[in-house]
mmCIF file of C-alpha atoms and ligand atoms in Angstrom:
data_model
loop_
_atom_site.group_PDB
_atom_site.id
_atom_site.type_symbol
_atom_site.label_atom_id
_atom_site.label_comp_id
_atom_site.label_asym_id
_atom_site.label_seq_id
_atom_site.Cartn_x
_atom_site.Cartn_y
_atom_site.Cartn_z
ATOM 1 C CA UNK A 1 108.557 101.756 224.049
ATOM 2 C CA UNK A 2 108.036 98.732 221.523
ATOM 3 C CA UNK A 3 108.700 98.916 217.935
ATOM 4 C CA UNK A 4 105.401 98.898 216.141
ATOM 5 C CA UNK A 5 105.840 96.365 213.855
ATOM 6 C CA UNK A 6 107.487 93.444 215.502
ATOM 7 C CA UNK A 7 107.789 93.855 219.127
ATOM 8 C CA UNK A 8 111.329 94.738 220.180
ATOM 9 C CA UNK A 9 112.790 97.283 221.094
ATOM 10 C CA UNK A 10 112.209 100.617 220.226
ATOM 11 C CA UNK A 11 115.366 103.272 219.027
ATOM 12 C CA UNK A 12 112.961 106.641 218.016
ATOM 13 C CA UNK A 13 109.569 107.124 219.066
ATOM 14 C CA UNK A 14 108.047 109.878 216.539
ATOM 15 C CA UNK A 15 105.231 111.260 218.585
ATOM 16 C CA UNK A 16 103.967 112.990 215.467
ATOM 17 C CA UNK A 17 103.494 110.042 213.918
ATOM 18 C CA UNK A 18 102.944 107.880 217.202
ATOM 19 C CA UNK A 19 105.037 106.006 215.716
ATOM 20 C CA UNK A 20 108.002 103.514 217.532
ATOM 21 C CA UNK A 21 110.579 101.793 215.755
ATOM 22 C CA UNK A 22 113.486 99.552 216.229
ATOM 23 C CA UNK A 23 116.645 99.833 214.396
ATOM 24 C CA UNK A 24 115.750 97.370 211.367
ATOM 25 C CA UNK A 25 112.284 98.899 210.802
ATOM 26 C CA UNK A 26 113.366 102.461 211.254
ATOM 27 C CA UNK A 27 116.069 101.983 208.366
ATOM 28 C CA UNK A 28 113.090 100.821 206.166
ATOM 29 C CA UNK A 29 110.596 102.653 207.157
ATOM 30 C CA UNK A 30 112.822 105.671 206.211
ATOM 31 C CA UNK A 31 113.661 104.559 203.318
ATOM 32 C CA UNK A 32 110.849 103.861 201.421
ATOM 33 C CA UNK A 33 109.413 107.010 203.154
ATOM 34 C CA UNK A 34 112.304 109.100 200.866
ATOM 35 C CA UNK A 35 111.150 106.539 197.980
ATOM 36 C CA UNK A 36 107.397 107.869 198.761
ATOM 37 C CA UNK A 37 108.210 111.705 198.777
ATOM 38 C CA UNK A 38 110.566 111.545 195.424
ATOM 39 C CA UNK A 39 107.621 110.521 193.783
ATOM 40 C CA UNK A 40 104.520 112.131 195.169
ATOM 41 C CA UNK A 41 106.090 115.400 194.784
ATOM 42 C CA UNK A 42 107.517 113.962 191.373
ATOM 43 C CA UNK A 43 110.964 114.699 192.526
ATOM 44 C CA UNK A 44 113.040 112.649 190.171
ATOM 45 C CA UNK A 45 112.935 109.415 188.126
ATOM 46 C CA UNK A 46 115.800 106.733 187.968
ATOM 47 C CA UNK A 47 117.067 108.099 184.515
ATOM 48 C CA UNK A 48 117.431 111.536 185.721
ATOM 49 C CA UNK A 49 121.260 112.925 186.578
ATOM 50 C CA UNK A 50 121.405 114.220 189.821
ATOM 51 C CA UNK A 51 123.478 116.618 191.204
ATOM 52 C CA UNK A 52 123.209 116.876 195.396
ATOM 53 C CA UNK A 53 124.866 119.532 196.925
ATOM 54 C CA UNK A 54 126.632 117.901 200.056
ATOM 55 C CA UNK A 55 128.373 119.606 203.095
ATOM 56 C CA UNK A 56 129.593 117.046 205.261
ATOM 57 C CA UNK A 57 126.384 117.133 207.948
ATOM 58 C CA UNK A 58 123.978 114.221 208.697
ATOM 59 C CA UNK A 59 121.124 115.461 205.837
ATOM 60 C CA UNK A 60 122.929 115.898 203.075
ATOM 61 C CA UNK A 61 124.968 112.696 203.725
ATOM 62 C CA UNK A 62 121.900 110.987 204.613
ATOM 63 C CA UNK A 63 120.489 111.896 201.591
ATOM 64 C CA UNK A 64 123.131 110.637 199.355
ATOM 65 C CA UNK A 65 123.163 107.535 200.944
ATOM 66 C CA UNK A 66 119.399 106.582 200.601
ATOM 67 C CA UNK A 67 118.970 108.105 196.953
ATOM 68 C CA UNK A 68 121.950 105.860 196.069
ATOM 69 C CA UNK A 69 120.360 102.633 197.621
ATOM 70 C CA UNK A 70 117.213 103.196 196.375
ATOM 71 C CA UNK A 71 119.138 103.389 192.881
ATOM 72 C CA UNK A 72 119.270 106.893 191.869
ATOM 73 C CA UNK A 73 121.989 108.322 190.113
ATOM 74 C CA UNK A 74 123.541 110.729 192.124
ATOM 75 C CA UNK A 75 126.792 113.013 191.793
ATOM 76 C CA UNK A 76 127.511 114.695 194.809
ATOM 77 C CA UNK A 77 128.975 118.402 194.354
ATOM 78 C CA UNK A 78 130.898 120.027 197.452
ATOM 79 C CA UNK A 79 131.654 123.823 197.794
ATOM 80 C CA UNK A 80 134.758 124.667 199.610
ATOM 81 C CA UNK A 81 134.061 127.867 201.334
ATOM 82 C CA UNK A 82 137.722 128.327 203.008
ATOM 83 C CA UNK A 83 135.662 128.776 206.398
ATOM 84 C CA UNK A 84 138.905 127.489 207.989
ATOM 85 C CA UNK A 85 139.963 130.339 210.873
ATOM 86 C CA UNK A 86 139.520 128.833 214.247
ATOM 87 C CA UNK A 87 138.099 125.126 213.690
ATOM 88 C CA UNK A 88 139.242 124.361 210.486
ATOM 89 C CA UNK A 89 135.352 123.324 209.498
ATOM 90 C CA UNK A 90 135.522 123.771 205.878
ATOM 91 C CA UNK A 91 138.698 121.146 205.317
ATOM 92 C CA UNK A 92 136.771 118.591 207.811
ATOM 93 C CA UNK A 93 134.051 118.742 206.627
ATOM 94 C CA UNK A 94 135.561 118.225 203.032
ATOM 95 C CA UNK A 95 136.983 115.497 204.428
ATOM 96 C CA UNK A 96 133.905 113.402 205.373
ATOM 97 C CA UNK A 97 132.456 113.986 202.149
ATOM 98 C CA UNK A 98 135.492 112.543 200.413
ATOM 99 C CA UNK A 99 135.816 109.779 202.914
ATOM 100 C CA UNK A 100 131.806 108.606 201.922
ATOM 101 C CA UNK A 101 132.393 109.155 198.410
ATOM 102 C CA UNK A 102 135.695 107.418 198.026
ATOM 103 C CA UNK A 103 133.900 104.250 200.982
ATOM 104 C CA UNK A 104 130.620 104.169 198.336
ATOM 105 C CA UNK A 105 132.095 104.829 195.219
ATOM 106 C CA UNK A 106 130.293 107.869 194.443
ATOM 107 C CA UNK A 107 131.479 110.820 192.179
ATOM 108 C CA UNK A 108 132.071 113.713 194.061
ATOM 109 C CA UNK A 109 132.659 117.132 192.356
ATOM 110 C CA UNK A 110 134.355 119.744 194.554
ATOM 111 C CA UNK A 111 134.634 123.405 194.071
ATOM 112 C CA UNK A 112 137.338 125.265 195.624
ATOM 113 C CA UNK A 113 135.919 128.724 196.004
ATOM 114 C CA UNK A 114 139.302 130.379 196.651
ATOM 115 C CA UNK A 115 141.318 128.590 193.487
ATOM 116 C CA UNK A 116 137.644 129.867 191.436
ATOM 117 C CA UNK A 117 137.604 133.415 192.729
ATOM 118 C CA UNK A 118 140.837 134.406 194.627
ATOM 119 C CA UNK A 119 139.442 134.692 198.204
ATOM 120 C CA UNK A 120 137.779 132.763 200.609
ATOM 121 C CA UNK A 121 133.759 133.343 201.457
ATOM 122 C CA UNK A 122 135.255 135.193 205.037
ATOM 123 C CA UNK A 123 137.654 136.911 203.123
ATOM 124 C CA UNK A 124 135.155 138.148 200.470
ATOM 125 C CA UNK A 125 132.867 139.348 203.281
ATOM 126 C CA UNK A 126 135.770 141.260 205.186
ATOM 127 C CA UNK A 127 136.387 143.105 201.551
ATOM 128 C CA UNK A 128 133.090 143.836 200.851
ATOM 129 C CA UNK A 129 131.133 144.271 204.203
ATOM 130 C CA UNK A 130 134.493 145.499 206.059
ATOM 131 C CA UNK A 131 134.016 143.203 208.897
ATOM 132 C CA UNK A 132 130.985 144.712 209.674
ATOM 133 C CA UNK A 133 128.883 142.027 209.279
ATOM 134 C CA UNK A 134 128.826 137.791 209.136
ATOM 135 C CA UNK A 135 130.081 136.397 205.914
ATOM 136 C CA UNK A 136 126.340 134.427 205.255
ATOM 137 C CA UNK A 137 125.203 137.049 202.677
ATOM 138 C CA UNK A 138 128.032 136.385 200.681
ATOM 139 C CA UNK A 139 128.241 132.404 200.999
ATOM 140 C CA UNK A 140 124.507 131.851 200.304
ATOM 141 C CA UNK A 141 124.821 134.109 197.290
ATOM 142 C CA UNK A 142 128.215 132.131 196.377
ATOM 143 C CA UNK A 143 126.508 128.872 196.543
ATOM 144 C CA UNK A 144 123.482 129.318 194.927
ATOM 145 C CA UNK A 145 125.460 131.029 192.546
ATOM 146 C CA UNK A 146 127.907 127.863 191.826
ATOM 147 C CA UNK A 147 125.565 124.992 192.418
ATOM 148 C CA UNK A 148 123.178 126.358 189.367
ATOM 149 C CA UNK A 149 126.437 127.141 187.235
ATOM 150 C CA UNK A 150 128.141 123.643 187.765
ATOM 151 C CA UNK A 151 124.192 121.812 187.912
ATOM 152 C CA UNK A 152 124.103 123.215 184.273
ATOM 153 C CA UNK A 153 127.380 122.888 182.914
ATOM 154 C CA UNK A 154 127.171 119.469 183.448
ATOM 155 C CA UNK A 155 123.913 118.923 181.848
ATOM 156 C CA UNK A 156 121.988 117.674 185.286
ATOM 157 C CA UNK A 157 118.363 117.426 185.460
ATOM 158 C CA UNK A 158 118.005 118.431 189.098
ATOM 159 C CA UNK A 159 119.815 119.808 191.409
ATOM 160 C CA UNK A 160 119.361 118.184 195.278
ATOM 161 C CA UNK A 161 119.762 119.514 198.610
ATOM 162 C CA UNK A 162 119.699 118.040 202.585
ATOM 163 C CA UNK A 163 117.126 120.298 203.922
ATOM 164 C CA UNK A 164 115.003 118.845 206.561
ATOM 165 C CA UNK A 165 111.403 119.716 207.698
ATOM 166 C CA UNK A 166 112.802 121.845 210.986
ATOM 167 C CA UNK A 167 114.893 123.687 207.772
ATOM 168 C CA UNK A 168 112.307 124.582 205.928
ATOM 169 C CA UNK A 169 110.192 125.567 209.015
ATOM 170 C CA UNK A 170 112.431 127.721 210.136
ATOM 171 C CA UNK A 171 112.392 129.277 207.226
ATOM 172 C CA UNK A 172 108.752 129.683 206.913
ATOM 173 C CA UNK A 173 108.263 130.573 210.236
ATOM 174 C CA UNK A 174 110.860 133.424 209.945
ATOM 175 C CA UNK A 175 109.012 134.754 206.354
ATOM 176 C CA UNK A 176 105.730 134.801 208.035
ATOM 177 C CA UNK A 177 106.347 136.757 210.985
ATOM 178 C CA UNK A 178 108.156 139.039 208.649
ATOM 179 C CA UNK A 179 105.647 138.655 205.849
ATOM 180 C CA UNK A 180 108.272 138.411 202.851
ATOM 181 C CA UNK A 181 105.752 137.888 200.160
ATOM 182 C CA UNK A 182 108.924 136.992 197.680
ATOM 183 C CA UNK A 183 110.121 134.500 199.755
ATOM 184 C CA UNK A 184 106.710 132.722 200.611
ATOM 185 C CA UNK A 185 106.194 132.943 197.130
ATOM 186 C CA UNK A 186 109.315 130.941 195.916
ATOM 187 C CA UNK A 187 109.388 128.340 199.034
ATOM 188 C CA UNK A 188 109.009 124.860 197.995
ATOM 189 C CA UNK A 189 110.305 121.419 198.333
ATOM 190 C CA UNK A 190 110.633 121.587 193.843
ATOM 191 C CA UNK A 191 111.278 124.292 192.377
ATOM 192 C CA UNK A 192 110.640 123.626 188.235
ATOM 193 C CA UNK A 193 113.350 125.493 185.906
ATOM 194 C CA UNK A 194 113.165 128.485 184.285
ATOM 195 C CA UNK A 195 113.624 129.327 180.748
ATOM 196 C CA UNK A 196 115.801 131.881 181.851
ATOM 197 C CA UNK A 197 118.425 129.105 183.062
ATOM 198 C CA UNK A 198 117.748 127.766 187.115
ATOM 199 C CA UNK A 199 118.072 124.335 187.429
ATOM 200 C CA UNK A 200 114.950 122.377 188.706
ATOM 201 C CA UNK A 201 115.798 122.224 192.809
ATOM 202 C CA UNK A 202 114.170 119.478 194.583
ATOM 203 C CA UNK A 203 114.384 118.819 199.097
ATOM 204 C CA UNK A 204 113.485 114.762 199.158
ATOM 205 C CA UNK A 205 114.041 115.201 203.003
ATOM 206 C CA UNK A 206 111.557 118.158 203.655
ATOM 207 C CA UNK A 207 109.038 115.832 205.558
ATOM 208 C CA UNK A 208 111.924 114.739 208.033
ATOM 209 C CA UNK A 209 112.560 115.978 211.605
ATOM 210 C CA UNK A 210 115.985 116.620 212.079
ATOM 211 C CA UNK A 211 115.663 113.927 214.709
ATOM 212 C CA UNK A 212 114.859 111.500 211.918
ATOM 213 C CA UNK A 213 117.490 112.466 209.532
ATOM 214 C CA UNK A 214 120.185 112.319 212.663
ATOM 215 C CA UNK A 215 118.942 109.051 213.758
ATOM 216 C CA UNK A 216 119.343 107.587 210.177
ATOM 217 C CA UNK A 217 122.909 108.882 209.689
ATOM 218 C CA UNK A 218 123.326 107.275 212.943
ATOM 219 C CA UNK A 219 122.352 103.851 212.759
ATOM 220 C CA UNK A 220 123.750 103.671 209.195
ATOM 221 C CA UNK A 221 126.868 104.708 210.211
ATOM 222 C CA UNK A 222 127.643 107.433 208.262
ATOM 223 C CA UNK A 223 130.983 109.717 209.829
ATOM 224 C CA UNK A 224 129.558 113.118 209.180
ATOM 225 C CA UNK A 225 130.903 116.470 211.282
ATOM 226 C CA UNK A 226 128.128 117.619 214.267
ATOM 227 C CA UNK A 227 129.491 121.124 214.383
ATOM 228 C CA UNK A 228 128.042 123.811 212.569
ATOM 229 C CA UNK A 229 129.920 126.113 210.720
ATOM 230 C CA UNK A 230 131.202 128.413 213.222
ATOM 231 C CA UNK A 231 128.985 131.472 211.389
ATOM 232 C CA UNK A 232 125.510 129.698 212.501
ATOM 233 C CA UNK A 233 126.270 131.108 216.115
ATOM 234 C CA UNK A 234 123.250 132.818 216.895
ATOM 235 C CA UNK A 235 121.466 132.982 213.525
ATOM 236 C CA UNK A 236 117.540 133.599 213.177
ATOM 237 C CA UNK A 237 117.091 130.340 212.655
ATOM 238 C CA UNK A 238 118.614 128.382 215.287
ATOM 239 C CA UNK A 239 116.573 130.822 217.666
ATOM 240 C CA UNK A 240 113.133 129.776 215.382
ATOM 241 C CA UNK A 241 114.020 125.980 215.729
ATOM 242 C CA UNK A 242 114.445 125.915 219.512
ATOM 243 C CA UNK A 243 110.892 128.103 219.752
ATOM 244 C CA UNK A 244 109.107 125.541 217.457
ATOM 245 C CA UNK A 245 111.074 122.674 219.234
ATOM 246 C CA UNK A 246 109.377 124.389 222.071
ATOM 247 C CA UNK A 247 105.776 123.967 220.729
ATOM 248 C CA UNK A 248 105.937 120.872 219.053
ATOM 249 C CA UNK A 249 107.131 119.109 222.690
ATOM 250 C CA UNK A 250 103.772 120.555 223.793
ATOM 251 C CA UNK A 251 101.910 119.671 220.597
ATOM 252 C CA UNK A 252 103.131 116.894 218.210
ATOM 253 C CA UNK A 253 102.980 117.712 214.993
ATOM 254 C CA UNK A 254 102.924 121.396 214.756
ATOM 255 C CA UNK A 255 106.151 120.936 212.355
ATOM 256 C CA UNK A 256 105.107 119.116 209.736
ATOM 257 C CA UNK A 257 101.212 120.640 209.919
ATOM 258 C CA UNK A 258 102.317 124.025 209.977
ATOM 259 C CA UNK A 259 104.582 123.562 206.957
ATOM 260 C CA UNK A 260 102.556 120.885 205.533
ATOM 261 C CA UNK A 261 99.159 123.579 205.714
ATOM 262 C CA UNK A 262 101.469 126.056 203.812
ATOM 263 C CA UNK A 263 102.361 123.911 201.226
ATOM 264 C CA UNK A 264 98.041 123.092 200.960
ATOM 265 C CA UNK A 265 97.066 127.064 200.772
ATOM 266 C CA UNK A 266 99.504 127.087 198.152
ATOM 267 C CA UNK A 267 98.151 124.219 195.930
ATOM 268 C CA UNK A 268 94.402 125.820 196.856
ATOM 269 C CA UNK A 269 95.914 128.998 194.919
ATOM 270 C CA UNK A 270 95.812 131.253 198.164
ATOM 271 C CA UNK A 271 98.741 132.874 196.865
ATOM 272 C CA UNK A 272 97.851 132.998 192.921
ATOM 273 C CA UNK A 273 97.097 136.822 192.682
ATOM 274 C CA UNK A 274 100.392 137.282 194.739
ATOM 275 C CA UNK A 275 102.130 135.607 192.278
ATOM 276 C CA UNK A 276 101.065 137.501 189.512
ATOM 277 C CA UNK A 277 102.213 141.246 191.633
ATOM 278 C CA UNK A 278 105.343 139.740 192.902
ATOM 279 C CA UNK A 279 106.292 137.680 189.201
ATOM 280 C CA UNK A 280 109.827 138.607 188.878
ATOM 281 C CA UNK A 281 111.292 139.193 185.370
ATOM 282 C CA UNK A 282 114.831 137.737 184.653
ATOM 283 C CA UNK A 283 117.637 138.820 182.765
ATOM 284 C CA UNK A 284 120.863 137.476 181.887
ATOM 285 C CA UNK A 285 124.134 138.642 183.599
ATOM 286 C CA UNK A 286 126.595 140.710 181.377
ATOM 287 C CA UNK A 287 129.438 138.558 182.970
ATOM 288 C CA UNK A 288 128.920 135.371 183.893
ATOM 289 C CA UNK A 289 125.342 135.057 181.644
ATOM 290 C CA UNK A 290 123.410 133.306 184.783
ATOM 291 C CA UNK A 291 120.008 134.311 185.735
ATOM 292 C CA UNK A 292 119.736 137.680 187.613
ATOM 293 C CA UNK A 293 116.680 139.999 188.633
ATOM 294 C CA UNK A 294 119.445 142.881 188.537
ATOM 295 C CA UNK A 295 119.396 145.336 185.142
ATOM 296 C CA UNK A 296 122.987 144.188 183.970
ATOM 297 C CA UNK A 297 125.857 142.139 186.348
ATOM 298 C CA UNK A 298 124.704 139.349 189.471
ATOM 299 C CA UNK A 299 124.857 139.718 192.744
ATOM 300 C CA UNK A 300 127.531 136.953 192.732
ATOM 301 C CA UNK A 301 129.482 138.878 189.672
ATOM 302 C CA UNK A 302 129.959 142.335 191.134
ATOM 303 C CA UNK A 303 130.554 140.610 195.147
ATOM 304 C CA UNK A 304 132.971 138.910 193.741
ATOM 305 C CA UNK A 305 134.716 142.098 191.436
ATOM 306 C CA UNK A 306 134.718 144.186 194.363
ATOM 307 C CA UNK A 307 136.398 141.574 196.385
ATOM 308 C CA UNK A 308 138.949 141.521 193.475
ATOM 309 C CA UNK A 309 139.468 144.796 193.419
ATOM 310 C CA UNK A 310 139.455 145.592 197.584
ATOM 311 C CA UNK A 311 142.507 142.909 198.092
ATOM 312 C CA UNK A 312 144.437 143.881 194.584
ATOM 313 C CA UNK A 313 144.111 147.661 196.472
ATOM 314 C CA UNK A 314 145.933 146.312 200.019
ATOM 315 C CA UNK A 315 148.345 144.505 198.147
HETATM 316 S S1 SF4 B 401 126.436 129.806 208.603
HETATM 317 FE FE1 SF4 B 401 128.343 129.377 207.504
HETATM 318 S S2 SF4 B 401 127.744 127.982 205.835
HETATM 319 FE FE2 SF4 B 401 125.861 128.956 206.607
HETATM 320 S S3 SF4 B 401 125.572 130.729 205.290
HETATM 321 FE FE3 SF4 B 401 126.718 131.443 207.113
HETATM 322 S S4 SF4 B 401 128.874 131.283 206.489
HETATM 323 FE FE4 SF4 B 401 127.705 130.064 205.021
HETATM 324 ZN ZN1 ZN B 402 110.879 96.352 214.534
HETATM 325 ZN ZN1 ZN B 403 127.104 137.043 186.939
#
């Protein structure tokens, strides 16, 4: 296979795109693709603070590294989640992110969910689930929870994230077999703010394969850590990726169209009387004063009590 525009050598064919590039022309061509997205989808502009959520993988590294050469201004923020038991993936994977940051220069904010709360995430999920159940639950509320509180306390304008096409696909995929009307409702590469206090959230990488954003990290260079956390073992969505994998090897392009259809119903206003029965009303927590759709305290808030209270109890 011969790189479209010059001839040589070939280092990704991107049969959805039929599309072959070599090494120089893939760098670019991704690139200004990221440049393209930010501002069709009116991502970001150069003034804006960003704050990107990074955990050590090939997006969200990725992602750093072409928002800061395209000239964005981008702090990264890591949460240490303690997941340390057998493979030690939370302080590796710290460690790549401080290795990029310190090797580009880049301010990195990390928060230590332990020193913040007294417990790690699997720790907090032994308390509060007793072991019957993966700690995801509680980390996804824990980071959500976190990256809005730190996005706002220090006054960014958006708040970025790694996730890749096969991501968000997976995602969709698994809300529309289960038809979670909430979900379909609030999935989208930006997310504005509310009044109520959520940052603006914005995926530059949405209209990536995985493939694409691996191959990037790749021929840039970037040391990143290829295991996933050790929690991902046989969740939903590694099972929906290697079905749609499936498909799209049979028809390229059922990715990006499927997601990319999705995203066109919604503009259309296919889901605009949805919106108005599902339109979730806000208030503030009585703790921590964050956004909640619960009467008083957040999810995060009481998780993180009862987790206080469980291990004071066995001490
Ligand atoms: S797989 Fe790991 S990082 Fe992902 S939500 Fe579960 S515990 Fe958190
Ligand atoms: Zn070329
Ligand atoms: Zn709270």
């Amino acid at each position: 296979m011969k790189c479209k525009k010059c001839g040589s050598k070939a280092v990704i064919n991107m049969r959805q795109h039929k599309l072959g590039l070599c090494c120089d022309h893939f760098l670019q061509w991704f690139t200004n693709q990221t440049q393209r997205f930010i501002k069709k989808y009116k991502m970001f502009e150069f003034q804006d603070r960003i704050l990107l959520a990074v955990s050590g993988g090939k997006d969200s590294l990725a992602l750093w590294d072409v928002i800061h050469r395209l000239g964005y201004k981008a702090d990264g923020l890591y949460i240490n989640l303690g997941i340390n038991h057998d493979t030690s993936y939370s302080q590796r994977s710290m460690e790549k992110v401080k290795n990029f940051a310190h090797d580009q220069d880049l301010k990195l904010i990390i928060a230590d969910i332990e020193e913040m709360e007294g417990a790690s995430i699997p720790e907090a999920a032994r308390f509060t689930l007793r072991g019957k159940d993966k700690p995801c639950s509680t980390c996804g509320i824990t980071k959500r929870h976190v990256m809005n509180h730190i996005a706002r306390q220090g006054e960014y304008d958006v708040l970025a994230t790694g996730h890749n096409l096969d991501d968000e696909v997976a995602v969709l995929f698994g809300n529309t077999i289960n038809w979670q009307m909430g979900y379909l409702l609030r999935q989208h590469p930006v997310l504005e703010s509310s009044p109520k206090g959520f940052i603006r959230k914005v995926k530059p990488f949405f209209r990536f394969y995985e493939r694409e954003t691996a191959a990037y990290a790749f021929l840039r260079g970037i040391d990143y850590i290829h295991d996933e956390c050790p929690f991902a073992v046989g969740a939903k969505t590694i099972y929906y990726k290697e079905m749609l994998n499936q498909m799209e090897s049979k028809r390229p392009g059922l990715k990006l169209n499927f997601y990319l259809s999705f995203l066109r119903a919604k503009e259309e206003g296919y889901f605009a009387e949805l919106r108005a029965m599902h339109a979730e009303d806000f208030n503030l927590c009585e703790t921590c004063g964050q956004p909640t759709s619960a009467p008083k305290q957040c999810a995060y808030c009481r998780t993180w009590e009862r987790t206080r209270i469980a291990k004071s109890a066995i001490k």
